[in-house]
Amino acid sequence: MPARTKVLRFVVELQGAVVLGARIDRATPALVIQVRRRSHGVARCSTCGRKMGGAMKPVACRWRHLDLLRVRSYVEADVRQGRCPVHGRRLERVPWATPGAEHTRAFDQLVASLAQVADKSAAQRMFRVTWRTVGRIVTRVVGEHLPANRLDGLAALGVDEVSYKRGHRYLTVVSCLLTHRVLWVGEGKTAETLGRFFAELGPKRRQRIVVVAMDMSGGYSKA
C-alpha cells in the first residue's frame, strides 16, 4: 500500500468508506480522495430506502469534504444507480452523505456546529461556501436529528408568530401546550405556512387535536 494512501486512511474519517487513493485537481484546485463503500450489500433507494433492482449502473459522484491542511478537498466514488419500485431510476444511499447532498456528513456537521454559535456569514467565510449553502446544510442537519415521533400524541397546540430582521420577516412557531416544547417552525405567517405543518402532521394525528390556542389572524384561522 502506498505511504500516501496509509496517511489518507489515517487522516480522513469517512463513515462507511475505504480510501483508495487521491489526486490533485489543479483546475479547482483541490485534493480529490477516491473511496469505495466498505460493503456494497444491497443497493437502496436514496429517496425512500427501498431495495432497488434492475440493471445497476455505476455513476461517478463527488462530495465536498473537510479541508486538509487548508486545502479544499472532495470525495469521489462510483455509486450504483438502480430502479426503485416507487421512484424509478435512483442512486443508492451512501453512508457518508445525506441523500441528495453535495457535501459529506462530516462537512455538514462542522458547518452546522459553527452556525450554532455564529451567523451564516461567518460560516460562509470560514468554509468558503455560499450563504444559501449554509442555510441548506443547517436545514439538512436539523432534519436528520429531529425525533421521528415528535408529532405523535398531540392534543393541545399553541400557534404564534415571531418577527426577525427588524420586524420585516416572520416565522410561525407551533408548540405543545402540555410540554411547552417547540415542535415546528416555518417561514411566514400565512395560511400556507401553517398548512405545511398540518400537512406534515397528517390526517390521523390531526384528528387527535382538541385544543388550539393561536393568534386569530386571518391566515391562521383559514388554515
Tab-separated table of C-alpha atoms in Angstrom:
chain	number	residue	atom	x	y	z
A	1	MET	CA	0.000	0.000	0.000
A	2	PRO	CA	1.485	3.425	-0.944
A	3	ALA	CA	2.534	5.571	2.002
A	4	ARG	CA	0.228	8.431	0.941
A	5	THR	CA	-2.770	6.085	0.981
A	6	LYS	CA	-1.900	4.986	4.509
A	7	VAL	CA	-1.707	8.628	5.600
A	8	LEU	CA	-5.058	9.414	3.953
A	9	ARG	CA	-6.749	6.458	5.659
A	10	PHE	CA	-5.398	7.719	8.970
A	11	VAL	CA	-6.412	11.354	8.422
A	12	VAL	CA	-9.708	11.010	6.527
A	13	GLU	CA	-12.515	9.875	8.813
A	14	LEU	CA	-15.310	8.939	6.456
A	15	GLN	CA	-18.185	6.791	7.686
A	16	GLY	CA	-18.541	3.508	5.813
A	17	ALA	CA	-15.799	4.268	3.260
A	18	VAL	CA	-12.474	2.731	2.260
A	19	VAL	CA	-9.878	5.188	0.931
A	20	LEU	CA	-8.381	4.010	-2.359
A	21	GLY	CA	-6.119	6.925	-3.203
A	22	ALA	CA	-6.020	10.616	-4.048
A	23	ARG	CA	-5.138	13.037	-6.807
A	24	ILE	CA	-4.700	16.771	-7.175
A	25	ASP	CA	-7.265	18.618	-9.272
A	26	ARG	CA	-5.275	21.642	-10.408
A	27	ALA	CA	-8.248	23.218	-12.159
A	28	THR	CA	-10.186	23.678	-8.901
A	29	PRO	CA	-7.569	23.493	-7.199
A	30	ALA	CA	-8.392	20.760	-4.710
A	31	LEU	CA	-7.453	17.387	-3.297
A	32	VAL	CA	-9.750	14.644	-4.621
A	33	ILE	CA	-9.959	11.490	-2.484
A	34	GLN	CA	-11.182	8.313	-4.170
A	35	VAL	CA	-13.193	5.956	-1.961
A	36	ARG	CA	-15.486	2.963	-2.164
A	37	ARG	CA	-18.060	1.533	0.203
A	38	ARG	CA	-16.779	-0.855	2.863
A	39	SER	CA	-19.501	-3.304	1.945
A	40	HIS	CA	-21.620	-2.921	-1.161
A	41	GLY	CA	-24.504	-5.012	0.176
A	42	VAL	CA	-27.994	-4.227	-1.084
A	43	ALA	CA	-28.468	-1.065	-3.121
A	44	ARG	CA	-31.212	1.024	-1.514
A	45	CYS	CA	-33.055	4.000	-2.969
A	46	SER	CA	-31.646	7.343	-1.828
A	47	THR	CA	-35.186	8.750	-1.652
A	48	CYS	CA	-37.116	6.108	0.297
A	49	GLY	CA	-34.611	3.398	1.284
A	50	ARG	CA	-36.376	0.605	-0.598
A	51	LYS	CA	-34.321	-2.161	-2.187
A	52	MET	CA	-33.513	-1.399	-5.809
A	53	GLY	CA	-33.336	-3.845	-8.691
A	54	GLY	CA	-32.804	-3.851	-12.423
A	55	ALA	CA	-29.534	-3.253	-14.188
A	56	MET	CA	-27.066	-1.498	-11.905
A	57	LYS	CA	-25.047	1.301	-13.475
A	58	PRO	CA	-22.053	2.923	-11.719
A	59	VAL	CA	-22.223	6.727	-11.603
A	60	ALA	CA	-19.228	8.881	-10.605
A	61	CYS	CA	-20.234	11.220	-7.769
A	62	ARG	CA	-18.378	13.903	-5.824
A	63	TRP	CA	-18.954	15.478	-2.387
A	64	ARG	CA	-17.228	18.396	-0.675
A	65	HIS	CA	-15.324	17.182	2.390
A	66	LEU	CA	-13.370	18.783	5.224
A	67	ASP	CA	-10.324	20.777	4.186
A	68	LEU	CA	-6.989	19.027	4.699
A	69	LEU	CA	-4.116	21.342	5.688
A	70	ARG	CA	-6.245	24.285	4.483
A	71	VAL	CA	-6.629	22.663	1.065
A	72	ARG	CA	-10.164	22.223	-0.274
A	73	SER	CA	-10.932	18.513	-0.557
A	74	TYR	CA	-13.553	16.371	-2.249
A	75	VAL	CA	-14.590	12.734	-2.017
A	76	GLU	CA	-15.250	10.769	-5.196
A	77	ALA	CA	-16.884	7.357	-5.513
A	78	ASP	CA	-18.745	5.246	-8.046
A	79	VAL	CA	-22.324	4.997	-6.789
A	80	ARG	CA	-24.700	2.394	-8.145
A	81	GLN	CA	-27.832	3.528	-9.948
A	82	GLY	CA	-30.755	1.115	-9.996
A	83	ARG	CA	-34.528	1.049	-10.246
A	84	CYS	CA	-36.628	1.797	-7.176
A	85	PRO	CA	-40.128	0.210	-7.289
A	86	VAL	CA	-41.595	3.595	-6.293
A	87	HIS	CA	-39.299	6.324	-7.617
A	88	GLY	CA	-37.811	4.751	-10.730
A	89	ARG	CA	-34.117	5.219	-11.514
A	90	ARG	CA	-32.278	6.443	-8.442
A	91	LEU	CA	-28.785	6.458	-6.974
A	92	GLU	CA	-28.181	4.246	-3.965
A	93	ARG	CA	-27.713	5.617	-0.464
A	94	VAL	CA	-24.165	6.075	0.782
A	95	PRO	CA	-23.236	6.166	4.488
A	96	TRP	CA	-21.000	9.254	4.335
A	97	ALA	CA	-23.541	11.725	2.892
A	98	THR	CA	-27.208	12.610	3.243
A	99	PRO	CA	-29.265	11.629	0.153
A	100	GLY	CA	-29.174	14.420	-2.396
A	101	ALA	CA	-26.442	16.366	-0.579
A	102	GLU	CA	-23.297	17.657	-2.279
A	103	HIS	CA	-21.308	17.579	0.971
A	104	THR	CA	-20.261	14.788	3.309
A	105	ARG	CA	-21.951	14.404	6.677
A	106	ALA	CA	-18.688	15.409	8.371
A	107	PHE	CA	-18.662	18.678	6.427
A	108	ASP	CA	-22.339	19.306	7.191
A	109	GLN	CA	-21.822	18.722	10.911
A	110	LEU	CA	-18.906	21.165	11.115
A	111	VAL	CA	-20.766	23.906	9.251
A	112	ALA	CA	-23.890	23.421	11.381
A	113	SER	CA	-21.811	23.483	14.586
A	114	LEU	CA	-20.367	26.879	13.675
A	115	ALA	CA	-23.825	28.161	12.695
A	116	GLN	CA	-24.987	27.416	16.260
A	117	VAL	CA	-22.580	29.979	17.732
A	118	ALA	CA	-22.118	32.409	14.814
A	119	ASP	CA	-24.119	33.839	11.932
A	120	LYS	CA	-24.325	32.368	8.443
A	121	SER	CA	-21.915	34.954	7.065
A	122	ALA	CA	-19.177	33.750	9.417
A	123	ALA	CA	-19.753	30.130	8.346
A	124	GLN	CA	-19.759	31.226	4.710
A	125	ARG	CA	-16.337	32.853	5.057
A	126	MET	CA	-14.891	30.045	7.170
A	127	PHE	CA	-15.833	27.201	4.814
A	128	ARG	CA	-15.800	29.153	1.525
A	129	VAL	CA	-19.373	28.320	0.582
A	130	THR	CA	-22.371	30.470	-0.288
A	131	TRP	CA	-24.756	31.927	2.288
A	132	ARG	CA	-27.602	29.826	0.860
A	133	THR	CA	-25.471	26.678	1.098
A	134	VAL	CA	-25.010	27.283	4.830
A	135	GLY	CA	-28.792	27.555	5.198
A	136	ARG	CA	-29.404	24.323	3.283
A	137	ILE	CA	-26.805	22.494	5.379
A	138	VAL	CA	-28.351	23.684	8.658
A	139	THR	CA	-31.818	22.613	7.459
A	140	ARG	CA	-30.449	19.205	6.431
A	141	VAL	CA	-28.640	18.569	9.737
A	142	VAL	CA	-31.594	19.684	11.860
A	143	GLY	CA	-33.925	17.483	9.806
A	144	GLU	CA	-31.735	14.432	10.366
A	145	HIS	CA	-31.627	14.956	14.132
A	146	LEU	CA	-35.291	15.725	14.740
A	147	PRO	CA	-37.044	12.854	16.573
A	148	ALA	CA	-39.278	10.977	14.144
A	149	ASN	CA	-42.066	10.744	16.767
A	150	ARG	CA	-42.040	14.376	17.912
A	151	LEU	CA	-45.532	14.991	16.440
A	152	ASP	CA	-47.134	11.861	17.901
A	153	GLY	CA	-49.844	12.083	20.567
A	154	LEU	CA	-50.502	15.820	20.264
A	155	ALA	CA	-53.745	17.119	21.758
A	156	ALA	CA	-53.140	20.812	22.563
A	157	LEU	CA	-51.250	23.165	20.240
A	158	GLY	CA	-50.063	26.740	20.545
A	159	VAL	CA	-49.517	28.761	17.353
A	160	ASP	CA	-47.814	32.153	17.317
A	161	GLU	CA	-45.619	34.336	15.158
A	162	VAL	CA	-42.220	35.853	15.816
A	163	SER	CA	-40.543	38.598	13.802
A	164	TYR	CA	-36.905	38.782	12.740
A	165	LYS	CA	-34.750	41.004	10.530
A	166	ARG	CA	-36.055	44.222	12.134
A	167	GLY	CA	-39.647	43.054	12.063
A	168	HIS	CA	-39.967	42.726	8.290
A	169	ARG	CA	-39.904	38.918	8.228
A	170	TYR	CA	-41.942	36.434	10.253
A	171	LEU	CA	-41.759	32.844	11.453
A	172	THR	CA	-44.707	30.715	12.524
A	173	VAL	CA	-43.951	28.734	15.682
A	174	VAL	CA	-46.032	25.707	16.725
A	175	SER	CA	-45.597	24.301	20.227
A	176	CYS	CA	-47.204	21.741	22.512
A	177	LEU	CA	-49.178	23.453	25.296
A	178	LEU	CA	-48.724	20.474	27.618
A	179	THR	CA	-44.950	20.025	27.349
A	180	HIS	CA	-44.100	23.649	26.413
A	181	ARG	CA	-41.802	22.377	23.661
A	182	VAL	CA	-41.440	23.876	20.192
A	183	LEU	CA	-42.496	21.296	17.595
A	184	TRP	CA	-42.284	23.089	14.270
A	185	VAL	CA	-41.122	26.397	12.775
A	186	GLY	CA	-41.978	27.698	9.292
A	187	GLU	CA	-41.122	30.865	7.412
A	188	GLY	CA	-44.022	33.301	7.026
A	189	LYS	CA	-47.328	33.774	8.880
A	190	THR	CA	-49.857	32.826	6.210
A	191	ALA	CA	-52.408	30.065	5.863
A	192	GLU	CA	-49.986	28.295	3.541
A	193	THR	CA	-47.274	28.383	6.212
A	194	LEU	CA	-49.442	26.819	8.918
A	195	GLY	CA	-50.918	24.492	6.320
A	196	ARG	CA	-47.470	22.963	5.800
A	197	PHE	CA	-47.405	21.994	9.473
A	198	PHE	CA	-50.844	20.339	9.306
A	199	ALA	CA	-49.799	18.519	6.126
A	200	GLU	CA	-46.777	17.114	7.951
A	201	LEU	CA	-48.987	16.213	10.913
A	202	GLY	CA	-51.169	14.050	8.674
A	203	PRO	CA	-54.906	13.210	8.875
A	204	LYS	CA	-54.720	10.669	11.723
A	205	ARG	CA	-52.749	12.895	14.074
A	206	ARG	CA	-54.871	15.930	13.128
A	207	GLN	CA	-57.990	14.133	14.373
A	208	ARG	CA	-56.466	13.909	17.867
A	209	ILE	CA	-56.126	17.686	18.255
A	210	VAL	CA	-58.726	19.035	20.703
A	211	VAL	CA	-57.307	22.480	21.636
A	212	VAL	CA	-55.538	25.119	19.549
A	213	ALA	CA	-54.511	28.444	21.114
A	214	MET	CA	-53.411	30.929	18.487
A	215	ASP	CA	-53.304	34.481	17.195
A	216	MET	CA	-56.658	34.949	15.461
A	217	SER	CA	-55.143	36.356	12.272
A	218	GLY	CA	-56.952	35.650	9.024
A	219	GLY	CA	-54.220	33.337	7.716
A	220	TYR	CA	-54.104	31.155	10.815
A	221	SER	CA	-57.903	30.955	11.056
A	222	LYS	CA	-58.128	29.889	7.427
A	223	ALA	CA	-55.565	27.117	7.978
